mmCIF file of C-alpha atoms and ligand atoms in Angstrom:
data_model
loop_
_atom_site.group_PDB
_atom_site.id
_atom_site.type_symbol
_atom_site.label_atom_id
_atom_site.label_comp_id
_atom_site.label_asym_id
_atom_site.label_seq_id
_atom_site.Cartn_x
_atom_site.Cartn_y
_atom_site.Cartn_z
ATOM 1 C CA UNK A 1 -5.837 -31.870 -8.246
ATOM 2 C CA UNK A 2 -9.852 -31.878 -8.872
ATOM 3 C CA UNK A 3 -11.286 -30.343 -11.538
ATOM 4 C CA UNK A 4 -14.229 -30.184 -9.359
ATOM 5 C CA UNK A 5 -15.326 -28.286 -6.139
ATOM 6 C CA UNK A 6 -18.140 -29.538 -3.903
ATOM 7 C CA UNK A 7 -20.390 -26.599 -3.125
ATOM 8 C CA UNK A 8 -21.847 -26.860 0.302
ATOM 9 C CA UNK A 9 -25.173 -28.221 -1.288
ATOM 10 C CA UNK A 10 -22.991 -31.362 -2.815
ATOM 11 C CA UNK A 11 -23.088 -30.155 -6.220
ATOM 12 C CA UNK A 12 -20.278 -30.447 -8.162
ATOM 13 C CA UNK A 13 -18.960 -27.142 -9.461
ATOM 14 C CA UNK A 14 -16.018 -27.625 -12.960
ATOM 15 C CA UNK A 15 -13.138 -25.121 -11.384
ATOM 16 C CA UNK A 16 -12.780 -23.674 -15.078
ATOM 17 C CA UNK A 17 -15.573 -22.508 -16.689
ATOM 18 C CA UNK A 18 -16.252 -20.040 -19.460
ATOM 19 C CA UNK A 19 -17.587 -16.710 -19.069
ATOM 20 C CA UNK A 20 -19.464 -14.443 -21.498
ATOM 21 C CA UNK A 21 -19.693 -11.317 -20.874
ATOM 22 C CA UNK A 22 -18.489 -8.984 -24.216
ATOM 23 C CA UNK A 23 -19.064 -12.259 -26.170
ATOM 24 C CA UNK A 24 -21.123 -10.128 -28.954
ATOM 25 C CA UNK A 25 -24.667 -11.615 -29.624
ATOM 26 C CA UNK A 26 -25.083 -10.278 -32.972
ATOM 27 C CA UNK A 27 -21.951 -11.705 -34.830
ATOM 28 C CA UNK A 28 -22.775 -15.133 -33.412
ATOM 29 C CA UNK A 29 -19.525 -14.671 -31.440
ATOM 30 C CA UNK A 30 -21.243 -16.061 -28.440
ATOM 31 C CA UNK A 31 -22.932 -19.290 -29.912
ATOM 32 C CA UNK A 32 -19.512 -20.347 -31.256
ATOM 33 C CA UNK A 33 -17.773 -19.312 -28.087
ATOM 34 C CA UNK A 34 -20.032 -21.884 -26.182
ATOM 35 C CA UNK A 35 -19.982 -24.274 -28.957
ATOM 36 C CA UNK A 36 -16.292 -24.352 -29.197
ATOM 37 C CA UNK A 37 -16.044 -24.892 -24.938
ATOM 38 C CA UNK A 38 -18.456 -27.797 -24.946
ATOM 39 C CA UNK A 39 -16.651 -29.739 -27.855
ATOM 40 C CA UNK A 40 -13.205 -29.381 -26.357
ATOM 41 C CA UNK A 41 -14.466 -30.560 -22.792
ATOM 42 C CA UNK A 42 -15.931 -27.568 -20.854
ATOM 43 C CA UNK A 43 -18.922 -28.364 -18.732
ATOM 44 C CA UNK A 44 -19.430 -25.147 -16.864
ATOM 45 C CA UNK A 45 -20.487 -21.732 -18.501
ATOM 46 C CA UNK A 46 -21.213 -18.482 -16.932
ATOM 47 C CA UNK A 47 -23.691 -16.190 -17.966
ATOM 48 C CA UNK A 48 -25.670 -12.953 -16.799
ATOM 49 C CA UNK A 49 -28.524 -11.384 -18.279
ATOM 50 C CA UNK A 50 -26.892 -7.892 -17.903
ATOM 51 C CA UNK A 51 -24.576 -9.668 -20.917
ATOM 52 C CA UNK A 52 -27.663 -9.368 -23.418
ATOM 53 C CA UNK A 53 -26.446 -12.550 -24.982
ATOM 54 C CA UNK A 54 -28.372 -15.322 -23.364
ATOM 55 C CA UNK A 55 -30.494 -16.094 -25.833
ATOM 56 C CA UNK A 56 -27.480 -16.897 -28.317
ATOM 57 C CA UNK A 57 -26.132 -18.874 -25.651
ATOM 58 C CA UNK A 58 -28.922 -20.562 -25.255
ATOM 59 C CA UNK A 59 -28.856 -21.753 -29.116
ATOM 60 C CA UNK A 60 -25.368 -23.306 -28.256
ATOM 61 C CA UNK A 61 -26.852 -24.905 -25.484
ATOM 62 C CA UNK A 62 -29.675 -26.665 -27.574
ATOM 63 C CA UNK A 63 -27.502 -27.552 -30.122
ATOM 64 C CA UNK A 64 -24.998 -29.907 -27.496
ATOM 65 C CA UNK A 65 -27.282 -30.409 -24.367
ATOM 66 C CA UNK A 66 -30.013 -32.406 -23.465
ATOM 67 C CA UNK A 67 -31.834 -35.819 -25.365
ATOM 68 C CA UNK A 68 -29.857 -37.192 -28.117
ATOM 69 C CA UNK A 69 -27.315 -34.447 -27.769
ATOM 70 C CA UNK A 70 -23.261 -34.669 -27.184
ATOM 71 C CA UNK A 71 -24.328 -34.079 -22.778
ATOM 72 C CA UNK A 72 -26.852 -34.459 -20.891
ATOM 73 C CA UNK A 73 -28.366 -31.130 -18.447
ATOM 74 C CA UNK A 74 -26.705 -32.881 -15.928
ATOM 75 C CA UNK A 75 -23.812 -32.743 -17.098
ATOM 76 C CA UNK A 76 -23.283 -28.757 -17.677
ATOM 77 C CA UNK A 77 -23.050 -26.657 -14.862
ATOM 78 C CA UNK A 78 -25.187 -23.214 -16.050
ATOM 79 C CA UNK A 79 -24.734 -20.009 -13.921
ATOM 80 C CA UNK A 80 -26.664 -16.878 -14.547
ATOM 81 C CA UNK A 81 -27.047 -13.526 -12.840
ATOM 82 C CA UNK A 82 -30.213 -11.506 -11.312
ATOM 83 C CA UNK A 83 -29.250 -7.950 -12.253
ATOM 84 C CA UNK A 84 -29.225 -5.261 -10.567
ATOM 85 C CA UNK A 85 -32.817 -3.559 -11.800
ATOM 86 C CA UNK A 86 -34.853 -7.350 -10.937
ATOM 87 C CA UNK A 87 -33.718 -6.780 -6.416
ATOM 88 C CA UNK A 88 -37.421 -5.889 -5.863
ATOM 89 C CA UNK A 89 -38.866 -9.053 -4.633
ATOM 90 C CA UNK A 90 -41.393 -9.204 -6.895
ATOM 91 C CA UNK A 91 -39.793 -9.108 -10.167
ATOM 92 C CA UNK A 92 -37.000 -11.955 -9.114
ATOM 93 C CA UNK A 93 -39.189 -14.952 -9.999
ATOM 94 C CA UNK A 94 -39.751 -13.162 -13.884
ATOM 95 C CA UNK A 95 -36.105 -12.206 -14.026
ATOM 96 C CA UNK A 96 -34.996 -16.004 -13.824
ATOM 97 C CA UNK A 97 -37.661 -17.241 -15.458
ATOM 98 C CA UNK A 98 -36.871 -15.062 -18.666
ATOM 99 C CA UNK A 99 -33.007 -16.009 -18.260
ATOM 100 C CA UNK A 100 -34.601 -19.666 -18.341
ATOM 101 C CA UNK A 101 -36.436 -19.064 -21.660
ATOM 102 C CA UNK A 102 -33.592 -17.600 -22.832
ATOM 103 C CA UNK A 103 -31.326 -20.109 -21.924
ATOM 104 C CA UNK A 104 -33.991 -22.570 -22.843
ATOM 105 C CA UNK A 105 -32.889 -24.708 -19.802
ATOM 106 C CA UNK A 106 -35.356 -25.463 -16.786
ATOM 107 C CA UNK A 107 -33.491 -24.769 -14.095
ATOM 108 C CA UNK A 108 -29.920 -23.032 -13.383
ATOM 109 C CA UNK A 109 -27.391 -24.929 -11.767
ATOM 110 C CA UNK A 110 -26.243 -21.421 -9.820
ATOM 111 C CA UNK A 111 -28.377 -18.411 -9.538
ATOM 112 C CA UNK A 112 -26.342 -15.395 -8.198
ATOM 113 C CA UNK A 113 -27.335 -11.925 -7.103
ATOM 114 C CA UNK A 114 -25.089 -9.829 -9.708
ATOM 115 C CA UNK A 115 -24.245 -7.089 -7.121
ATOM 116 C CA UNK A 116 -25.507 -6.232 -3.562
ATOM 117 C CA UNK A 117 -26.646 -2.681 -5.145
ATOM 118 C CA UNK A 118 -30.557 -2.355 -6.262
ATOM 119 C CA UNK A 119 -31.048 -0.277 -9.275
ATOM 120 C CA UNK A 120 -34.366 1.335 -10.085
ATOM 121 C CA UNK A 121 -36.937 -1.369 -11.252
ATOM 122 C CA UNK A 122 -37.803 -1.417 -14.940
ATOM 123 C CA UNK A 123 -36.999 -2.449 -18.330
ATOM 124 C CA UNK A 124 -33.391 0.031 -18.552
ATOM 125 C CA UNK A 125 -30.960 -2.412 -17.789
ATOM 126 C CA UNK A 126 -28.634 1.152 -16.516
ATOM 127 C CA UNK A 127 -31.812 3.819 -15.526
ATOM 128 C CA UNK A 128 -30.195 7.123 -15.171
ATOM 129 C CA UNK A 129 -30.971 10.710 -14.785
ATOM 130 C CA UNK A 130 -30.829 13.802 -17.582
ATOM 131 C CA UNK A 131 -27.172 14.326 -16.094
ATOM 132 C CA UNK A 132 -26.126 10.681 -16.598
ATOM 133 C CA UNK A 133 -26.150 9.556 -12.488
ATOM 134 C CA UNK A 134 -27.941 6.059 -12.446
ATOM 135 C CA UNK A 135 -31.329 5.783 -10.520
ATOM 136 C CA UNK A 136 -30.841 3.841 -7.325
ATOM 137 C CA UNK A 137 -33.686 1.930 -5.324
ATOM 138 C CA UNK A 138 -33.529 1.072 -1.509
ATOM 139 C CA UNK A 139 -34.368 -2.504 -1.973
ATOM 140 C CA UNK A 140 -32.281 -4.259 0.425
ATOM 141 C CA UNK A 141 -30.193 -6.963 -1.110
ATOM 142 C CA UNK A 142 -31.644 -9.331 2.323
ATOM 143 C CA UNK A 143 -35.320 -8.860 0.826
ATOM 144 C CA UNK A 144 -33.819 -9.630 -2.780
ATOM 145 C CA UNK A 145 -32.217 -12.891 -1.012
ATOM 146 C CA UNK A 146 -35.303 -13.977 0.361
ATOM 147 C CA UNK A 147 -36.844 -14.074 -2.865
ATOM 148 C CA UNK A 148 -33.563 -15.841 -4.452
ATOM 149 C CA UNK A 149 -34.196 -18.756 -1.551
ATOM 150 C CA UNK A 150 -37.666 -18.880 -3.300
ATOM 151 C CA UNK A 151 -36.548 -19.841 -6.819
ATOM 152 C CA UNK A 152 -34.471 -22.741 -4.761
ATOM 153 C CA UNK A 153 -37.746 -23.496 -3.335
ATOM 154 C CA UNK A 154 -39.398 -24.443 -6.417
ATOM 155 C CA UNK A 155 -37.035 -25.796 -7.990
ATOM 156 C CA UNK A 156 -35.982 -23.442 -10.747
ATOM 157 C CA UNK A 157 -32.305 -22.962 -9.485
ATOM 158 C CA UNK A 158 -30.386 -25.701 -7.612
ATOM 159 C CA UNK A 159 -28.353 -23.005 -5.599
ATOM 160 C CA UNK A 160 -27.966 -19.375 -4.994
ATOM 161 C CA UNK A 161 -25.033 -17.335 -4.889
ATOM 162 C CA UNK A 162 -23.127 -13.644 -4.465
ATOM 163 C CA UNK A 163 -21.250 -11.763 -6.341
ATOM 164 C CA UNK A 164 -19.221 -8.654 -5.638
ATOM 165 C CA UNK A 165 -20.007 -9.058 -2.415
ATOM 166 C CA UNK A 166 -18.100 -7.733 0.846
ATOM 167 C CA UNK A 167 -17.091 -9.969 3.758
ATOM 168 C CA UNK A 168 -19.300 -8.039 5.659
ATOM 169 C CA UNK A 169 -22.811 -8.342 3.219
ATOM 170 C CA UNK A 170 -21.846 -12.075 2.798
ATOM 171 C CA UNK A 171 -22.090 -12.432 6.779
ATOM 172 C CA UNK A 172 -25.305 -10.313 6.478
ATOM 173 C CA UNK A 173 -26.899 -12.622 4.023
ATOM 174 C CA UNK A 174 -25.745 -15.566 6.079
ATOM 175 C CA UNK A 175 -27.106 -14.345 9.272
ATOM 176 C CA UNK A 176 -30.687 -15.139 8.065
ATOM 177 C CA UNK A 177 -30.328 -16.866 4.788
ATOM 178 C CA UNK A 178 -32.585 -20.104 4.747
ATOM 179 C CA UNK A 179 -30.960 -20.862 1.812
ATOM 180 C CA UNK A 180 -27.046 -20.076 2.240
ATOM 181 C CA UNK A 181 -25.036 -18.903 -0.924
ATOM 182 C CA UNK A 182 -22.692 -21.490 -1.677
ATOM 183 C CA UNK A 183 -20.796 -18.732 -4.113
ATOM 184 C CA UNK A 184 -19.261 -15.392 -4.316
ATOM 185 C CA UNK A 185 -18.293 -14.358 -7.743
ATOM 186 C CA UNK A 186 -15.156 -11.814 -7.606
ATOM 187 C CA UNK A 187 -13.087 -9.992 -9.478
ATOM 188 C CA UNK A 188 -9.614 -12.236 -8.540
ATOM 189 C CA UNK A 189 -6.834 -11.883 -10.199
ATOM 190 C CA UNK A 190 -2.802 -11.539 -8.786
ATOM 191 C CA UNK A 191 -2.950 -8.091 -9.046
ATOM 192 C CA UNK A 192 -5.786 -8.726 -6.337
ATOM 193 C CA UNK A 193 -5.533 -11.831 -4.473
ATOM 194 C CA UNK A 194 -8.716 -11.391 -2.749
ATOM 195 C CA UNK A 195 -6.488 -13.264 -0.049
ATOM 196 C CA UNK A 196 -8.428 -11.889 2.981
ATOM 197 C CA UNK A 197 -12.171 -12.362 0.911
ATOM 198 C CA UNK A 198 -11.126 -15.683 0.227
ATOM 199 C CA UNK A 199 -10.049 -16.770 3.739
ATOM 200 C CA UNK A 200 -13.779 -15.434 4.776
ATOM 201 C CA UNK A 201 -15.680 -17.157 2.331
ATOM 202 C CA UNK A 202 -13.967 -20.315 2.943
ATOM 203 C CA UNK A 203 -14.169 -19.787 6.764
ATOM 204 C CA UNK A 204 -17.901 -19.953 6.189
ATOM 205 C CA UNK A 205 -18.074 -22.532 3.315
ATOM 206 C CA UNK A 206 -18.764 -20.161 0.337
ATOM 207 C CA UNK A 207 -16.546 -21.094 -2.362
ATOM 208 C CA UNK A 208 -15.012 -17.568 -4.330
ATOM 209 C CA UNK A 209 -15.279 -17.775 -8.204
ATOM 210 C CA UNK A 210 -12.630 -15.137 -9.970
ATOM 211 C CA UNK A 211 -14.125 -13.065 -12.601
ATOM 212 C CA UNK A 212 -11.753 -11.372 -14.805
ATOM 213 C CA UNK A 213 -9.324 -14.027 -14.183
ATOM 214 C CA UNK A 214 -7.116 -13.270 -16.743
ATOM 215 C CA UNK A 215 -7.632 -9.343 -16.145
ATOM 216 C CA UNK A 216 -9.879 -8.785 -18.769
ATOM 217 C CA UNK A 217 -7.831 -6.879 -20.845
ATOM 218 C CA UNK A 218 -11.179 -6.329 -23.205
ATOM 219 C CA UNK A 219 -12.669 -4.498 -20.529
ATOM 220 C CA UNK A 220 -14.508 -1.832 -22.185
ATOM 221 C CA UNK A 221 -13.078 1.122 -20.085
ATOM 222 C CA UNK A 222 -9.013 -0.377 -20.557
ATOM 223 C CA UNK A 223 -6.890 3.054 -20.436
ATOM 224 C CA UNK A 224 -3.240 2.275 -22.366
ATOM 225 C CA UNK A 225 -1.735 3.862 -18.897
ATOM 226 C CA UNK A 226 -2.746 1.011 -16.857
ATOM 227 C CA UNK A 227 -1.370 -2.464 -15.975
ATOM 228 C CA UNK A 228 -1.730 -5.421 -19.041
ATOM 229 C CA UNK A 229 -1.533 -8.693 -16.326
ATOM 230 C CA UNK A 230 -1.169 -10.825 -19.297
ATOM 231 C CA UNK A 231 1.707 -9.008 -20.786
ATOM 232 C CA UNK A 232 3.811 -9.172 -17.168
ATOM 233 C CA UNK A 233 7.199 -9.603 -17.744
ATOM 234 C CA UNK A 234 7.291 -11.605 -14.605
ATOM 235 C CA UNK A 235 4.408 -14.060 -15.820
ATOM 236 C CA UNK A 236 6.170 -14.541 -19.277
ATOM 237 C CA UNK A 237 9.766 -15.660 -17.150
ATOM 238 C CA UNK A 238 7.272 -18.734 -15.656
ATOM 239 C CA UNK A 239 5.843 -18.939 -18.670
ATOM 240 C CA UNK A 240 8.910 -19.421 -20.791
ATOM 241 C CA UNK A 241 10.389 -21.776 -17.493
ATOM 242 C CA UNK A 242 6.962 -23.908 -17.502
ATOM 243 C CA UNK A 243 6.342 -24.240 -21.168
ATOM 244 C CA UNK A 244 2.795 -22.698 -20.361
ATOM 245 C CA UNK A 245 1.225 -19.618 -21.969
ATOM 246 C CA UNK A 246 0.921 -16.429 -19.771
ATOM 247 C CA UNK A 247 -2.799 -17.284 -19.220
ATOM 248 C CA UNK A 248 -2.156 -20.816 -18.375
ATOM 249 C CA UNK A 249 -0.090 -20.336 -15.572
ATOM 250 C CA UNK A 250 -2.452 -17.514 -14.059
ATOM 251 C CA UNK A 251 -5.289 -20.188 -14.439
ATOM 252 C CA UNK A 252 -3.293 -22.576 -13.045
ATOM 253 C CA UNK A 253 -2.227 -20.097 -10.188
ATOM 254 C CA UNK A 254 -6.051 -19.689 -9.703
ATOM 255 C CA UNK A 255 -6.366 -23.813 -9.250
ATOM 256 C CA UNK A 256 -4.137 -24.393 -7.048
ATOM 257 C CA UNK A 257 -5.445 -21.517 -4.738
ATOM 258 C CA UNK A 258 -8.875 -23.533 -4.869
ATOM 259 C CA UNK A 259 -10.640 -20.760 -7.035
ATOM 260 C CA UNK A 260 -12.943 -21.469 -9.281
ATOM 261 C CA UNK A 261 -12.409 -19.487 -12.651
ATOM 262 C CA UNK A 262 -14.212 -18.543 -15.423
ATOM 263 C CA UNK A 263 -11.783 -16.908 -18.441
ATOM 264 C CA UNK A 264 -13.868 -15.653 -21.275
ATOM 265 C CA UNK A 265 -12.744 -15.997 -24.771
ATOM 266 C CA UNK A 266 -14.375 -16.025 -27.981
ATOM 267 C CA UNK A 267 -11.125 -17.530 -30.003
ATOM 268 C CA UNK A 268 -11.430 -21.411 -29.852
ATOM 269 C CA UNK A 269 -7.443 -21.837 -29.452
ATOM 270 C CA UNK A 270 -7.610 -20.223 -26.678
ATOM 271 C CA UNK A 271 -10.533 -21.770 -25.329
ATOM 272 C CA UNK A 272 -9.429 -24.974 -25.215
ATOM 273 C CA UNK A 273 -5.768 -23.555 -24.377
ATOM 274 C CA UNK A 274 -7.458 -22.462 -21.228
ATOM 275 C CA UNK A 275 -8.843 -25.271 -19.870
ATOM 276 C CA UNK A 276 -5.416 -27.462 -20.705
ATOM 277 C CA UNK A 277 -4.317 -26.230 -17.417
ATOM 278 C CA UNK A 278 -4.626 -29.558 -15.471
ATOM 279 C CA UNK A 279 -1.468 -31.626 -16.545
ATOM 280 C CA UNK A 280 0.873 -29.472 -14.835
ATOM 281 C CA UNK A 281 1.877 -28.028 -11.314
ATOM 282 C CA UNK A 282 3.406 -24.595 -10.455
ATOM 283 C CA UNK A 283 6.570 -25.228 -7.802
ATOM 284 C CA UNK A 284 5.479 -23.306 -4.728
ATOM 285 C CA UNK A 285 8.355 -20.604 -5.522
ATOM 286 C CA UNK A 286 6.373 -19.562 -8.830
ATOM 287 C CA UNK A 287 2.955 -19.693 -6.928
ATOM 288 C CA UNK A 288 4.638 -16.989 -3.843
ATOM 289 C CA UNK A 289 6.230 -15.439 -6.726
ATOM 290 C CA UNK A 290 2.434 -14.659 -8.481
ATOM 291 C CA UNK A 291 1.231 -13.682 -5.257
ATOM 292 C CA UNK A 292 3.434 -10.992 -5.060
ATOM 293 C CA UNK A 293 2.235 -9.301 -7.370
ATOM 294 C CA UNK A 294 -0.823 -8.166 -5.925
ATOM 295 C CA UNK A 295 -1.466 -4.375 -5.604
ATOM 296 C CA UNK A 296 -4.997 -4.178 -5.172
ATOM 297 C CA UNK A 297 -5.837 -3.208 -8.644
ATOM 298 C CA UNK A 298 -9.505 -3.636 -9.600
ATOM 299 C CA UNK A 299 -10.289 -3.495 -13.025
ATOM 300 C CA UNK A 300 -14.083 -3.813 -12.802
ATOM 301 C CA UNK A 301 -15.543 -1.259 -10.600
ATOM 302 C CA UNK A 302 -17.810 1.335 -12.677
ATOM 303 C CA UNK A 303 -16.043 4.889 -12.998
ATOM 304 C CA UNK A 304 -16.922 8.135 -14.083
ATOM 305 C CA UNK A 305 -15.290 11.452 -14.712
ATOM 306 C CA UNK A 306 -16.043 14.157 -11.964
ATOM 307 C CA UNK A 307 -14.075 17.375 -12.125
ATOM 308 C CA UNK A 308 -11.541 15.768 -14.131
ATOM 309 C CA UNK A 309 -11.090 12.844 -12.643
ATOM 310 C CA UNK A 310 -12.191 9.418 -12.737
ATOM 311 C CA UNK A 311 -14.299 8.083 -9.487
ATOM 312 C CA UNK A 312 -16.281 5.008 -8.728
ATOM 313 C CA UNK A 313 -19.738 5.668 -10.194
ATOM 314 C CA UNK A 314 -21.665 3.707 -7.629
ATOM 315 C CA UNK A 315 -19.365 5.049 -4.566
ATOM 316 C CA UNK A 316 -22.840 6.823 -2.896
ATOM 317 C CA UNK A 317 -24.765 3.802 -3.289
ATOM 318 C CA UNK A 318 -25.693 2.559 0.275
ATOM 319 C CA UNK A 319 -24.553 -1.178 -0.458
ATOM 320 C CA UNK A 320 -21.746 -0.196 -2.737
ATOM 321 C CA UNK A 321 -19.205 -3.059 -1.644
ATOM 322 C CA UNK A 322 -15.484 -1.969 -2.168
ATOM 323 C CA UNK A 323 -15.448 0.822 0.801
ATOM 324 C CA UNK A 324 -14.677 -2.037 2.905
ATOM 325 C CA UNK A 325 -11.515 -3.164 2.947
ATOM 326 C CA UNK A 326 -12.614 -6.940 1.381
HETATM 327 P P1 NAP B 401 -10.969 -12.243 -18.565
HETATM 328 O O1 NAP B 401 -11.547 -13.589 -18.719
HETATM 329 O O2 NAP B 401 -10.046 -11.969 -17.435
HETATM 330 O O3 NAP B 401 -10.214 -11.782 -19.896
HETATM 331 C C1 NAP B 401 -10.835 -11.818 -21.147
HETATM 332 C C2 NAP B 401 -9.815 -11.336 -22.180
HETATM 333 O O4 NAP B 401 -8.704 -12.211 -22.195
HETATM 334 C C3 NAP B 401 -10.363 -11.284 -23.586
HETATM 335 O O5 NAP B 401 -9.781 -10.166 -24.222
HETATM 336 C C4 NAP B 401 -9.846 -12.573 -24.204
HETATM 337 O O6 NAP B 401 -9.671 -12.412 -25.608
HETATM 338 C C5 NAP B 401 -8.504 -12.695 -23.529
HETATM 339 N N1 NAP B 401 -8.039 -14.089 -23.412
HETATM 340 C C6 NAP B 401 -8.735 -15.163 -22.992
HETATM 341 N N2 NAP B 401 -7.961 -16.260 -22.992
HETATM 342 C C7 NAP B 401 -6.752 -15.878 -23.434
HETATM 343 C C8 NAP B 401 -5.549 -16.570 -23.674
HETATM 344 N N3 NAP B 401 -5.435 -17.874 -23.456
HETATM 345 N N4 NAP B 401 -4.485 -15.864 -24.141
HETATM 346 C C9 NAP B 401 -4.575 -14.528 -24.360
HETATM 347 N N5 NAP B 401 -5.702 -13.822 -24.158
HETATM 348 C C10 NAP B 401 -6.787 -14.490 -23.698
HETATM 349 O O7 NAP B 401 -12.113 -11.123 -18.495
HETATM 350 P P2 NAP B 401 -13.659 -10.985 -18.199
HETATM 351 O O8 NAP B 401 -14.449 -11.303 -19.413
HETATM 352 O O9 NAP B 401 -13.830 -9.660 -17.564
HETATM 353 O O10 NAP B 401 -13.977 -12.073 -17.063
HETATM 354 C C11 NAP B 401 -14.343 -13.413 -17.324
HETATM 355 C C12 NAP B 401 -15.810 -13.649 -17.051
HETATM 356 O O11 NAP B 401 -16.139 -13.353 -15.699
HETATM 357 C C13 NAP B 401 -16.759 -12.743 -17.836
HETATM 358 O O12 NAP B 401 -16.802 -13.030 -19.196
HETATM 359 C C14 NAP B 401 -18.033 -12.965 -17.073
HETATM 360 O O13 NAP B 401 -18.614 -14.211 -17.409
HETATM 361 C C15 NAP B 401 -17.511 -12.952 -15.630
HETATM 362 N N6 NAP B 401 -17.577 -11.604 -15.010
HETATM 363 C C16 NAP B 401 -18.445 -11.405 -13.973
HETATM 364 C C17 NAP B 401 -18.550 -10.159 -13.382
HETATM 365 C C18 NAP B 401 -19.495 -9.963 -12.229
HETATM 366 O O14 NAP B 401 -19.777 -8.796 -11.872
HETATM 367 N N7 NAP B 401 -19.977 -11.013 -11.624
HETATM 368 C C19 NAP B 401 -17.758 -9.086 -13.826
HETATM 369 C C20 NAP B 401 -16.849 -9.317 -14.861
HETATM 370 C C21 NAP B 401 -16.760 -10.586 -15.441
HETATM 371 P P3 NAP B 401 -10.610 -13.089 -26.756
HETATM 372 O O15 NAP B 401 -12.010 -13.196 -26.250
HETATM 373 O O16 NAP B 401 -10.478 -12.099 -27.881
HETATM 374 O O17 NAP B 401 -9.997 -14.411 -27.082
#
């Protein structure tokens, strides 16, 4: 089993990487986050400037990475995010340059488009009304690509990507992209497979990265009356079988399905714990066995409270992605 996957530009992509967002800038949790993943082997980290924290990761990064240091650029596979206010073509080429100050890298590895929705342009990273609704814009996320394929152009980002992207906006993008995206970044997770997003991508060479791998039980919305995936009683019989912690064998899960994942943690046992997940095998009983226990259950979709109840926030957005199906 690789540790690798080829993207469809030939660049090597580390199938565990570690992501950042909630990693909190100011208590330097980030910095030894990233610090922590490169000494114990990690070579792929994924960041967003919606996560406010680049900048500390970027003092991790200078510490390990480049002349003299423990790895060279080359050897770290950096991912960051264009966010949602930055889809009017002419504020992408600031937006990554800033995220390359603040990374204090010259070019990303990955560059991908954090969601197909455009927020309204400015320095708010959520611009909303007096009665709380966020300001949309109508960019289209096809005129936001074409100034992506731009930053490929000159040579500030080696690739572009999606994420939270449909089926159907992936095929969109691909219709005219001159540059194709070689990733979509999803929530993935076996409470939701993604098995039908993940046949499409690969059907048209995108490779699908899980966010919230693990279920990101720190998400900062968690309600106590829904779902813990890591405390499954199910995962902790293969656990206890395998010798494997609960998050191991979802990782592991992940790997064998060919998905790239990117499990945040800011504790440094379980950092390295989570990238020990290439010395074993599940049987293909316990791998059937995790995909059962999908039940569509996204964690990360923005909600609010309307009359009571809790709806998707985003749900009248024109290129709000989860009314489709996948
Ligand atoms: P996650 O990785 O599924 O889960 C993170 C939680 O799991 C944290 O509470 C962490 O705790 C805990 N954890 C990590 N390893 C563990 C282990 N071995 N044993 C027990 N608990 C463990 O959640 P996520 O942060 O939502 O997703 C991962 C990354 O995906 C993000 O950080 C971000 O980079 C990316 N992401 C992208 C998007 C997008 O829209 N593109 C959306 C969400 C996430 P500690 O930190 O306390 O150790």
């Amino acid at each position: 089993m690789s540790a690798f996957v080829t993207l469809a530009t030939g660049q090597r992509m580390p199938m565990v990487g570690l992501g950042t967002w909630k990693s909190a800038p100011g208590q330097v949790q980030v910095k030894q986050a990233v610090l922590a993943a490169l000494d114990c082997g990690y070579t792929h980290i994924d960041c967003a400037a919606a996560y406010g924290n680049e900048q500390e990761v970027g003092e991790a990064l200078a510490l390990r990475v480049g002349p003299g240091k423990a790895l060279r650029r080359d050897q770290v596979f950096l991912t960051s995010k264009l966010w949602n206010t930055k889809h009017d073509p002419s504020d992408v080429e600031e937006a990554c340059k800033t995220t390359l100050d603040h990374l204090g890298v010259s070019y990303l590895d990955l560059y991908l488009m954090h969601w197909p929705m455009a927020f309204q342009p400015g320095k708010e990273l959520m611009p909303r009304r007096e009665d709380g609704s966020v300001c949309y814009s109508n960019t289209h996320y096809k005129d936001t690509w074409a100034a992506m394929e731009e930053l490929v152009d000159q040579g500030l980002v080696k690739a572009i990507g999606l994420s939270n992207f449909n089926a159907r906006q992936t095929d969109n993008i691909i219709s005219t992209a001159r540059h194709k995206p070689v990733v979509n970044q999803v929530e993935c997770h076996p409470y939701l497979s993604q098995v039908d997003l993940l046949a499409h991508c690969r059907s048209v060479a995108v490779c699908l990265t899980a966010y919230s791998p693990l279920g990101s039980g720190d998400r900062p919305w968690a309600s106590a009356d829904e779902p813990c995936l890591l405390q499954d009683h199910r995962l902790g019989e293969i656990s206890k079988r395998c010798h494997k912690t609960p998050a191991q064998i979802i990782l592991r899960w992940h790997i064998q399905r060919g998905v790239v994942c990117i499990p945040k943690s800011v504790t440094p046992s379980r950092i390295q714990q989570n990238l020990q997940v290439f010395d074993f095998t599940l049987s293909e009983q316990d791998m059937k066995l995790i995909d059962s226990f999908s039940c569509s259950k996204r964690f990360i979709v923005p909600t609010v409270e309307r009359d009571g109840k809790r709806v998707w926030r985003d749900a009248a957005h024109p290129h709000f992605p989860f009314h489709d199906l996948y």
